[in-house]
Tab-separated table of C-alpha atoms and ligand atoms in Angstrom:
chain	number	residue	atom	x	y	z
A	1	MET	CA	111.606	80.766	103.939
A	2	ALA	CA	112.771	77.998	106.401
A	3	LEU	CA	115.940	78.391	108.105
A	4	ASP	CA	118.608	75.240	107.160
A	5	GLN	CA	118.733	72.614	109.506
A	6	GLU	CA	122.364	73.647	111.041
A	7	THR	CA	121.164	76.995	111.558
A	8	ARG	CA	117.774	76.052	112.981
A	9	ASP	CA	119.685	73.895	115.348
A	10	GLN	CA	121.962	76.300	116.552
A	11	LEU	CA	118.727	78.647	116.856
A	12	ILE	CA	117.161	76.565	118.965
A	13	SER	CA	119.988	75.329	121.076
A	14	SER	CA	120.887	78.772	122.040
A	15	ILE	CA	117.259	79.420	123.205
A	16	GLU	CA	117.301	76.791	125.083
A	17	ARG	CA	121.081	77.966	126.945
A	18	PHE	CA	119.296	80.932	127.591
A	19	VAL	CA	116.196	79.076	129.200
A	20	ARG	CA	118.214	77.236	130.924
A	21	GLU	CA	121.219	79.725	132.413
A	22	ARG	CA	119.336	83.315	132.421
A	23	LEU	CA	115.953	82.985	132.686
A	24	ARG	CA	115.068	79.894	134.952
A	25	PRO	CA	117.354	81.118	137.730
A	26	ASN	CA	115.750	84.095	137.717
A	27	GLU	CA	112.184	83.075	137.241
A	28	GLU	CA	111.227	83.947	141.793
A	29	LEU	CA	112.928	86.878	141.824
A	30	VAL	CA	110.828	88.164	138.528
A	31	SER	CA	107.302	86.619	140.305
A	32	GLU	CA	108.439	88.466	143.208
A	33	THR	CA	109.864	91.887	141.966
A	34	ASP	CA	106.644	91.586	138.870
A	35	THR	CA	109.338	93.104	136.847
A	36	VAL	CA	112.037	91.250	133.969
A	37	PRO	CA	115.178	93.009	134.870
A	38	ASP	CA	116.629	95.021	132.117
A	39	ASP	CA	119.447	93.742	131.102
A	40	ILE	CA	117.785	90.262	130.752
A	41	VAL	CA	115.199	92.365	128.015
A	42	GLN	CA	118.167	93.733	126.636
A	43	GLU	CA	119.705	90.197	126.373
A	44	MET	CA	116.251	88.765	124.785
A	45	ARG	CA	117.100	91.823	122.301
A	46	GLU	CA	120.334	90.145	121.316
A	47	LEU	CA	118.954	87.254	120.853
A	48	GLY	CA	116.661	88.408	118.165
A	49	LEU	CA	113.336	87.413	120.674
A	50	PHE	CA	111.326	90.284	119.623
A	51	GLY	CA	111.961	89.652	115.468
A	52	LEU	CA	111.180	85.859	115.723
A	53	THR	CA	108.574	85.872	113.095
A	54	ILE	CA	109.561	89.442	111.236
A	55	PRO	CA	110.343	88.911	108.066
A	56	PRO	CA	114.141	89.181	107.410
A	57	GLU	CA	113.981	92.140	104.563
A	58	TYR	CA	112.449	93.833	108.091
A	59	GLY	CA	115.293	92.651	110.085
A	60	GLY	CA	113.620	89.873	112.137
A	61	LEU	CA	114.412	85.811	111.315
A	62	GLY	CA	111.109	85.140	109.425
A	63	LEU	CA	110.980	81.954	111.613
A	64	THR	CA	108.420	79.541	109.880
A	65	MET	CA	105.062	78.448	112.201
A	66	GLU	CA	106.962	74.980	112.305
A	67	GLU	CA	110.302	76.735	113.550
A	68	GLU	CA	108.067	79.383	115.760
A	69	VAL	CA	106.808	76.177	117.600
A	70	LEU	CA	109.976	74.789	118.302
A	71	VAL	CA	110.974	77.859	119.591
A	72	CYS	CA	107.654	78.169	121.940
A	73	ILE	CA	108.303	74.994	123.590
A	74	GLU	CA	111.703	75.676	124.634
A	75	LEU	CA	110.969	79.429	125.695
A	76	GLY	CA	107.898	77.589	127.245
A	77	LYS	CA	110.411	75.624	129.794
A	78	THR	CA	110.507	78.818	132.330
A	79	SER	CA	108.450	81.179	133.528
A	80	PRO	CA	105.610	82.566	131.235
A	81	ALA	CA	106.140	85.591	132.140
A	82	PHE	CA	109.509	85.748	130.485
A	83	ARG	CA	107.571	85.285	126.768
A	84	SER	CA	105.587	88.294	127.512
A	85	VAL	CA	108.215	90.632	127.055
A	86	PHE	CA	108.350	89.745	123.666
A	87	GLY	CA	105.581	87.926	122.973
A	88	THR	CA	103.314	90.663	121.564
A	89	ASN	CA	106.140	91.693	118.791
A	90	VAL	CA	106.139	88.372	117.788
A	91	GLY	CA	102.442	87.571	117.520
A	92	ILE	CA	99.412	89.354	117.802
A	93	GLY	CA	100.724	92.357	118.176
A	94	SER	CA	102.884	92.488	115.110
A	95	GLN	CA	101.644	89.803	112.797
A	96	GLY	CA	98.297	91.723	111.087
A	97	ILE	CA	101.224	94.708	109.474
A	98	VAL	CA	103.056	91.280	108.592
A	99	MET	CA	99.630	89.784	106.866
A	100	PHE	CA	97.684	92.825	106.039
A	101	GLY	CA	100.094	96.099	105.617
A	102	ARG	CA	101.013	97.893	103.092
A	103	GLU	CA	104.831	98.573	102.192
A	104	ASP	CA	104.987	101.446	103.907
A	105	GLN	CA	103.489	100.792	107.056
A	106	LYS	CA	105.792	97.318	106.834
A	107	GLU	CA	108.928	99.593	106.180
A	108	TYR	CA	108.071	102.184	109.156
A	109	TRP	CA	107.208	99.594	111.431
A	110	LEU	CA	108.065	96.327	111.589
A	111	PRO	CA	112.237	96.961	111.635
A	112	LYS	CA	111.757	98.723	114.616
A	113	LEU	CA	109.153	96.169	116.020
A	114	ALA	CA	112.213	93.350	114.815
A	115	THR	CA	114.991	94.904	117.626
A	116	GLY	CA	112.365	95.371	120.387
A	117	GLU	CA	112.758	99.002	120.113
A	118	VAL	CA	109.084	99.541	119.851
A	119	VAL	CA	106.908	97.270	121.870
A	120	ALA	CA	103.484	96.131	120.157
A	121	SER	CA	99.972	95.604	121.481
A	122	PHE	CA	97.114	94.110	120.306
A	123	ALA	CA	94.078	95.876	121.609
A	124	LEU	CA	90.734	94.179	120.753
A	125	THR	CA	89.333	93.254	123.708
A	126	GLU	CA	86.871	95.465	125.399
A	127	PRO	CA	84.534	95.914	128.635
A	128	GLU	CA	81.590	94.813	127.012
A	129	ALA	CA	83.783	92.727	124.019
A	130	GLY	CA	85.255	89.307	125.033
A	131	SER	CA	84.583	86.295	123.179
A	132	ASP	CA	81.921	88.062	121.259
A	133	ALA	CA	84.641	90.398	119.516
A	134	ALA	CA	82.328	91.343	116.561
A	135	SER	CA	80.454	93.470	119.191
A	136	LEU	CA	83.024	95.934	120.174
A	137	ARG	CA	81.616	99.359	119.926
A	138	THR	CA	85.218	101.451	119.999
A	139	THR	CA	84.618	103.648	117.296
A	140	ALA	CA	87.080	105.348	114.073
A	141	ILE	CA	85.021	107.798	112.406
A	142	ALA	CA	86.230	109.219	109.310
A	143	ASP	CA	87.039	113.383	109.972
A	144	GLY	CA	88.782	115.090	107.082
A	145	ASP	CA	92.322	113.305	106.963
A	146	GLU	CA	92.040	111.496	110.109
A	147	TYR	CA	90.191	109.307	111.947
A	148	VAL	CA	89.015	110.325	115.068
A	149	ILE	CA	89.288	106.643	118.120
A	150	ASN	CA	86.720	106.791	121.193
A	151	GLY	CA	86.039	103.337	123.379
A	152	THR	CA	88.041	101.340	126.027
A	153	LYS	CA	90.019	98.224	125.586
A	154	ARG	CA	90.581	96.032	128.411
A	155	TYR	CA	93.279	93.489	129.535
A	156	ILE	CA	95.789	94.767	126.793
A	157	THR	CA	99.130	93.053	127.576
A	158	ASN	CA	102.084	95.017	127.241
A	159	ALA	CA	100.098	98.354	126.984
A	160	ASN	CA	102.348	99.905	129.707
A	161	LYS	CA	105.320	99.440	127.360
A	162	ALA	CA	103.814	99.914	123.639
A	163	GLY	CA	105.176	102.174	120.915
A	164	LEU	CA	102.145	100.780	118.862
A	165	PHE	CA	98.259	99.711	119.392
A	166	THR	CA	97.221	96.984	116.498
A	167	LEU	CA	93.555	98.752	117.149
A	168	MET	CA	90.153	96.976	116.211
A	169	ALA	CA	87.784	99.739	115.625
A	170	ARG	CA	84.264	100.007	114.176
A	171	THR	CA	84.355	102.193	111.226
A	172	ASP	CA	80.957	101.726	110.379
A	173	PRO	CA	78.945	102.659	113.387
A	174	ASP	CA	75.310	101.138	111.170
A	175	ASN	CA	77.236	97.913	110.709
A	176	LYS	CA	77.166	96.521	114.026
A	177	GLY	CA	78.954	93.409	113.052
A	178	ALA	CA	82.266	92.270	112.105
A	179	GLY	CA	81.531	94.169	108.680
A	180	GLY	CA	82.336	97.373	110.224
A	181	ILE	CA	85.300	96.932	112.164
A	182	SER	CA	88.984	98.144	110.133
A	183	ALA	CA	92.353	97.420	111.974
A	184	PHE	CA	94.781	100.082	112.842
A	185	ILE	CA	98.445	100.933	113.468
A	186	VAL	CA	97.917	103.517	116.736
A	187	ASP	CA	101.006	105.475	117.504
A	188	ALA	CA	100.977	105.114	121.517
A	189	SER	CA	102.508	108.710	121.903
A	190	LEU	CA	99.042	110.431	120.094
A	191	PRO	CA	97.424	112.636	122.593
A	192	GLY	CA	93.931	111.190	123.779
A	193	ILE	CA	95.240	107.939	124.592
A	194	THR	CA	95.719	107.117	128.882
A	195	LEU	CA	96.183	103.568	129.980
A	196	GLY	CA	94.568	102.527	133.177
A	197	LYS	CA	95.859	100.963	136.435
A	198	PRO	CA	98.149	97.541	136.074
A	199	GLU	CA	95.213	94.737	137.003
A	200	LYS	CA	96.338	92.418	139.387
A	201	LYS	CA	96.383	88.882	137.907
A	202	MET	CA	96.460	85.258	139.427
A	203	GLY	CA	99.494	84.919	138.048
A	204	GLN	CA	102.339	85.509	135.388
A	205	GLN	CA	104.406	88.351	137.191
A	206	GLY	CA	106.445	90.444	135.043
A	207	ALA	CA	104.229	90.399	132.434
A	208	HIS	CA	101.306	93.495	132.449
A	209	ILE	CA	97.783	94.144	131.344
A	210	CYS	CA	95.697	97.392	131.441
A	211	ASP	CA	93.128	99.148	130.091
A	212	VAL	CA	93.730	101.533	127.163
A	213	VAL	CA	91.353	104.275	126.648
A	214	PHE	CA	90.901	106.818	123.377
A	215	GLU	CA	89.484	110.052	124.046
A	216	ASP	CA	88.931	111.434	120.598
A	217	CYS	CA	92.425	110.642	119.555
A	218	ARG	CA	92.906	111.725	116.237
A	219	ILE	CA	95.043	109.396	113.762
A	220	PRO	CA	95.902	109.646	110.266
A	221	LYS	CA	94.103	107.872	107.519
A	222	SER	CA	97.485	106.588	106.772
A	223	ALA	CA	96.893	104.597	110.098
A	224	LEU	CA	94.592	102.218	108.828
A	225	LEU	CA	96.082	98.772	108.449
A	226	GLY	CA	96.139	98.262	104.927
A	227	SER	CA	94.083	100.239	102.582
A	228	GLU	CA	90.472	98.849	102.752
A	229	GLU	CA	87.804	99.401	105.888
A	230	GLY	CA	85.865	96.563	107.202
A	231	LYS	CA	88.576	94.076	106.955
A	232	GLY	CA	89.616	94.726	110.742
A	233	PHE	CA	87.695	91.761	112.018
A	234	LYS	CA	88.611	89.237	109.588
A	235	ALA	CA	92.321	90.015	110.078
A	236	ALA	CA	92.695	90.474	113.901
A	237	MET	CA	90.752	86.309	113.604
A	238	GLN	CA	93.732	85.252	111.188
A	239	VAL	CA	96.159	86.839	113.328
A	240	LEU	CA	94.602	84.868	116.106
A	241	ASP	CA	94.807	81.773	114.109
A	242	ARG	CA	99.179	82.016	114.138
A	243	GLY	CA	98.694	83.483	117.942
A	244	ARG	CA	96.578	80.005	118.917
A	245	LEU	CA	99.594	78.051	117.706
A	246	HIS	CA	102.210	79.533	119.629
A	247	ILE	CA	100.349	80.022	122.424
A	248	SER	CA	99.669	76.187	122.196
A	249	GLY	CA	103.629	75.655	121.702
A	250	ILE	CA	104.197	77.059	124.719
A	251	CYS	CA	101.912	75.310	126.801
A	252	VAL	CA	103.542	71.973	125.402
A	253	GLY	CA	106.837	73.670	126.660
A	254	VAL	CA	105.273	74.617	130.204
A	255	ALA	CA	103.647	70.457	130.341
A	256	GLU	CA	107.557	69.339	129.690
A	257	ARG	CA	109.441	71.367	132.186
A	258	LEU	CA	106.908	70.778	134.817
A	259	LEU	CA	106.937	66.628	133.961
A	260	GLN	CA	110.607	66.559	134.137
A	261	ASP	CA	110.215	68.369	137.199
A	262	SER	CA	108.373	65.936	138.871
A	263	VAL	CA	109.816	63.273	137.546
A	264	GLU	CA	113.264	64.722	139.262
A	265	TYR	CA	111.063	65.146	142.506
A	266	ALA	CA	109.674	61.610	142.049
A	267	ALA	CA	113.032	60.304	142.026
A	268	GLU	CA	114.286	61.627	144.714
A	269	ARG	CA	111.650	62.098	147.192
A	270	LYS	CA	111.322	59.121	149.446
A	271	GLN	CA	108.286	57.919	151.685
A	272	PHE	CA	107.254	54.551	153.095
A	273	GLY	CA	111.288	54.319	152.535
A	274	GLN	CA	111.258	53.964	148.877
A	275	ARG	CA	111.112	56.751	146.350
A	276	ILE	CA	107.650	58.305	145.667
A	277	GLY	CA	108.633	57.279	141.792
A	278	ASP	CA	108.382	53.743	142.961
A	279	PHE	CA	104.899	53.719	143.685
A	280	GLN	CA	101.971	52.523	141.174
A	281	LEU	CA	100.025	55.519	141.118
A	282	VAL	CA	102.379	58.131	141.231
A	283	GLN	CA	103.736	56.342	137.908
A	284	GLY	CA	100.161	56.141	136.842
A	285	MET	CA	100.022	60.446	137.131
A	286	LEU	CA	104.029	60.741	135.484
A	287	ALA	CA	102.257	58.537	132.443
A	288	ASP	CA	99.083	60.640	132.305
A	289	SER	CA	101.244	63.793	131.601
A	290	ARG	CA	103.984	62.268	129.217
A	291	THR	CA	101.237	61.039	127.337
A	292	GLU	CA	99.109	64.007	127.006
A	293	SER	CA	102.343	66.288	126.793
A	294	TYR	CA	103.628	64.370	123.551
A	295	ALA	CA	100.514	64.118	122.382
A	296	GLY	CA	100.148	68.571	122.807
A	297	ARG	CA	103.663	68.552	120.422
A	298	CYS	CA	102.442	66.224	117.745
A	299	MET	CA	99.433	67.841	117.288
A	300	VAL	CA	100.237	71.879	117.114
A	301	LEU	CA	103.792	70.888	115.222
A	302	ASP	CA	101.157	69.144	112.805
A	303	ALA	CA	99.334	71.939	112.123
A	304	ALA	CA	102.233	74.200	112.246
A	305	LYS	CA	103.757	72.037	109.364
A	306	ARG	CA	100.488	71.930	107.534
A	307	ARG	CA	100.040	76.096	107.775
A	308	ASP	CA	103.405	76.422	106.280
A	309	ALA	CA	102.481	74.332	103.413
A	310	GLY	CA	99.773	76.395	102.948
A	311	GLU	CA	96.501	74.687	104.567
A	312	ASN	CA	93.792	76.762	106.131
A	313	VAL	CA	94.193	75.353	109.458
A	314	SER	CA	92.329	77.637	111.698
A	315	ALA	CA	90.013	75.125	112.955
A	316	ASP	CA	93.235	72.554	113.647
A	317	ALA	CA	94.691	75.708	115.574
A	318	SER	CA	91.567	76.237	117.579
A	319	CYS	CA	91.821	72.134	118.627
A	320	CYS	CA	95.714	72.691	119.557
A	321	LYS	CA	95.019	76.105	121.843
A	322	TYR	CA	92.048	73.860	123.281
A	323	PHE	CA	93.856	70.957	123.923
A	324	CYS	CA	96.867	72.133	124.871
A	325	SER	CA	95.661	74.751	127.401
A	326	GLU	CA	93.765	72.235	128.861
A	327	MET	CA	96.046	69.703	129.030
A	328	VAL	CA	98.714	71.907	130.655
A	329	GLY	CA	96.650	72.779	133.617
A	330	ARG	CA	96.120	68.504	133.793
A	331	VAL	CA	99.655	68.814	133.818
A	332	ALA	CA	100.164	71.385	136.284
A	333	ASP	CA	97.515	69.917	138.636
A	334	ARG	CA	99.234	66.247	138.607
A	335	ALA	CA	102.913	68.325	139.388
A	336	VAL	CA	101.021	69.967	142.500
A	337	GLN	CA	100.260	66.371	143.872
A	338	VAL	CA	103.838	64.437	143.269
A	339	TYR	CA	105.090	67.054	144.967
A	340	GLY	CA	102.523	66.972	148.209
A	341	GLY	CA	102.558	69.668	150.579
A	342	ALA	CA	105.677	71.019	148.762
A	343	GLY	CA	104.089	71.717	145.585
A	344	TYR	CA	101.700	73.751	147.775
A	345	VAL	CA	103.904	76.278	149.086
A	346	SER	CA	106.289	77.896	146.837
A	347	ASP	CA	109.451	76.418	147.313
A	348	TYR	CA	109.151	74.717	144.197
A	349	GLY	CA	107.553	77.096	142.431
A	350	VAL	CA	105.066	74.546	140.904
A	351	GLU	CA	102.180	76.221	142.663
A	352	ARG	CA	103.043	79.668	141.088
A	353	PHE	CA	103.256	77.384	137.382
A	354	TYR	CA	99.907	76.189	138.333
A	355	ARG	CA	98.694	79.728	138.653
A	356	ASP	CA	100.913	80.620	135.272
A	357	VAL	CA	98.893	78.315	133.152
A	358	ARG	CA	95.248	79.244	134.137
A	359	ILE	CA	95.233	82.164	131.435
A	360	PHE	CA	95.801	79.951	128.767
A	361	ARG	CA	92.617	78.472	128.772
A	362	ILE	CA	91.227	82.074	128.777
A	363	TYR	CA	93.338	84.411	126.474
A	364	GLU	CA	93.689	83.964	122.774
A	365	GLY	CA	89.764	82.424	122.746
A	366	THR	CA	88.321	80.984	125.655
A	367	SER	CA	88.334	77.347	125.089
A	368	GLN	CA	84.490	77.225	125.039
A	369	VAL	CA	85.187	80.211	122.270
A	370	GLN	CA	87.833	77.169	120.437
A	371	GLN	CA	84.870	74.207	120.682
A	372	LEU	CA	82.590	76.713	119.254
A	373	VAL	CA	84.865	77.087	116.074
A	374	ILE	CA	85.930	73.113	115.968
A	375	ALA	CA	82.149	72.348	116.148
A	376	ARG	CA	81.135	75.243	113.234
A	377	ASP	CA	84.315	74.110	111.065
A	378	LEU	CA	82.764	70.133	111.190
A	379	LEU	CA	79.331	71.662	110.620
A	380	ARG	CA	79.963	74.004	107.936
A	381	SER	CA	81.046	70.790	105.931
A	382	VAL	CA	77.973	68.981	105.465
A	383	SER	CA	75.795	72.350	105.148
B	401	COS	N1	89.837	83.526	109.074
B	401	COS	C1	89.394	84.546	108.741
B	401	COS	N2	87.664	84.819	108.747
B	401	COS	C2	87.494	84.325	109.674
B	401	COS	C3	87.562	83.672	110.739
B	401	COS	C4	89.031	83.287	110.372
B	401	COS	N3	89.533	82.391	111.597
B	401	COS	N4	86.722	83.608	111.613
B	401	COS	C5	86.008	84.135	111.082
B	401	COS	N5	86.197	84.616	110.372
B	401	COS	C6	85.091	85.669	109.264
B	401	COS	C7	84.026	85.099	108.815
B	401	COS	O1	83.992	84.105	107.772
B	401	COS	C8	83.104	85.618	108.779
B	401	COS	O2	83.280	86.875	107.624
B	401	COS	P1	81.447	86.745	106.239
B	401	COS	O3	81.009	87.719	107.337
B	401	COS	O4	82.410	86.966	105.417
B	401	COS	O5	81.106	85.381	106.243
B	401	COS	C9	83.393	86.696	109.692
B	401	COS	O6	84.540	86.719	109.824
B	401	COS	C10	82.622	86.638	110.576
B	401	COS	O7	82.660	85.140	111.296
B	401	COS	P2	81.969	84.513	112.488
B	401	COS	O8	80.247	85.087	112.059
B	401	COS	O9	82.375	83.366	112.276
B	401	COS	O10	81.810	86.051	113.377
B	401	COS	P3	81.223	85.668	115.443
B	401	COS	O11	81.133	86.830	115.446
B	401	COS	O12	80.340	84.313	114.995
B	401	COS	O13	82.403	85.317	116.196
B	401	COS	C11	84.371	83.886	117.076
B	401	COS	C12	83.629	84.064	115.926
B	401	COS	C13	83.567	83.493	118.208
B	401	COS	C14	85.118	82.540	116.813
B	401	COS	C15	85.209	85.170	117.552
B	401	COS	O14	84.717	86.026	118.012
B	401	COS	C16	86.318	84.777	118.450
B	401	COS	O15	87.044	84.465	117.995
B	401	COS	N6	86.181	85.446	119.533
B	401	COS	C17	87.169	84.935	120.529
B	401	COS	C18	88.106	86.461	120.570
B	401	COS	C19	89.451	86.416	121.132
B	401	COS	O16	89.432	85.484	120.953
B	401	COS	N7	89.532	87.391	121.771
B	401	COS	C20	90.690	87.166	122.611
B	401	COS	C21	91.542	88.489	122.303
B	401	COS	S1	93.406	88.813	122.439
B	401	COS	S2	94.142	87.814	123.911
């Protein structure tokens, strides 16, 4: 159920203040140390950020998709690495349990995820299965009261802090496609799970990814998400549908932040005896960034509202992710151009955002995967 207007406004303004007063002043520190300080993580817990989308009966705020997007836009106005601290608990790590979990699974895990006591990671991608997620090779073979897991998951966000993995693995080795895949909730402390080295990334320092290797890891049969095998791929796709709207909201927030910074710089920086914002070629860049970020805001809020109303917005979520992630790339590129040499060096953090936003066009489905989902949906409607 949606929050009443006053509660929603309070939530948005407390997040806006937290971003402005606590996160923005620490952007450089996080980037340099590759770590979000513990006191900030604790404040995120106290603000309820880990439980934004977990239903209130399990200790979260139970935000609607529209509310989540509004929150994402505010959270986007600082380094995306901050969002990653709780992003998997809000999105892809927890939503499988929220949408498809049995009551006992919800009761056990969701309150811990809502407080941030446990961090959840989403383990789908593998060395040989990125965009072609349905070809994954990790196996979960039934053996008495247990499943035995073997395989490697790659680039798993927050794996180094995870208390649980929402894991997609093949329960039917004879079915090489989507129908052979099941989803599991795996306790990360079980024997047979090891982590790879943290990857060195292009951007978003402070957010971590690494391999997760399962070697004869035995999990109880009760760890199957829901109660039926073979439903894991569809569950993952539905989790990603929601995740794609979440990421789109973040992209809009980052674009709005970079536009604001660019406008302030253009109003202050002087060349040829006047502020650079008076030059029409600079104005053109600012106008393009405003137009595009406004378009992104409108489309993601529209798709979110229609999802809340019960519509299937799977293809629209892909339209949003495709447009917003490409859009923020262009906005970041223009921001560097408006700042000129000052944008290329690290003083203003613009080059850091330029690197940070690059991943938005890749994770939770590349732009090319979004195009494929969108086009298939169009063609399905005429066949
Ligand atoms: N919601 C519900 N069901 C869905 C779905 C969705 N969004 N998308 C696909 N399905 C279902 C299909 O309806 C189909 O079901 P049936 O077999 O009953 O017909 C099944 O899942 C298989 O779908 P499809 O045939 O479309 O699968 P493909 O192998 O062609 O793959 C893509 C589809 C490429 C879209 C998918 O693999 C994908 O999204 N890849 C990117 C993965 C990704 O985002 N990775 C990032 C990891 S998290 S950072």
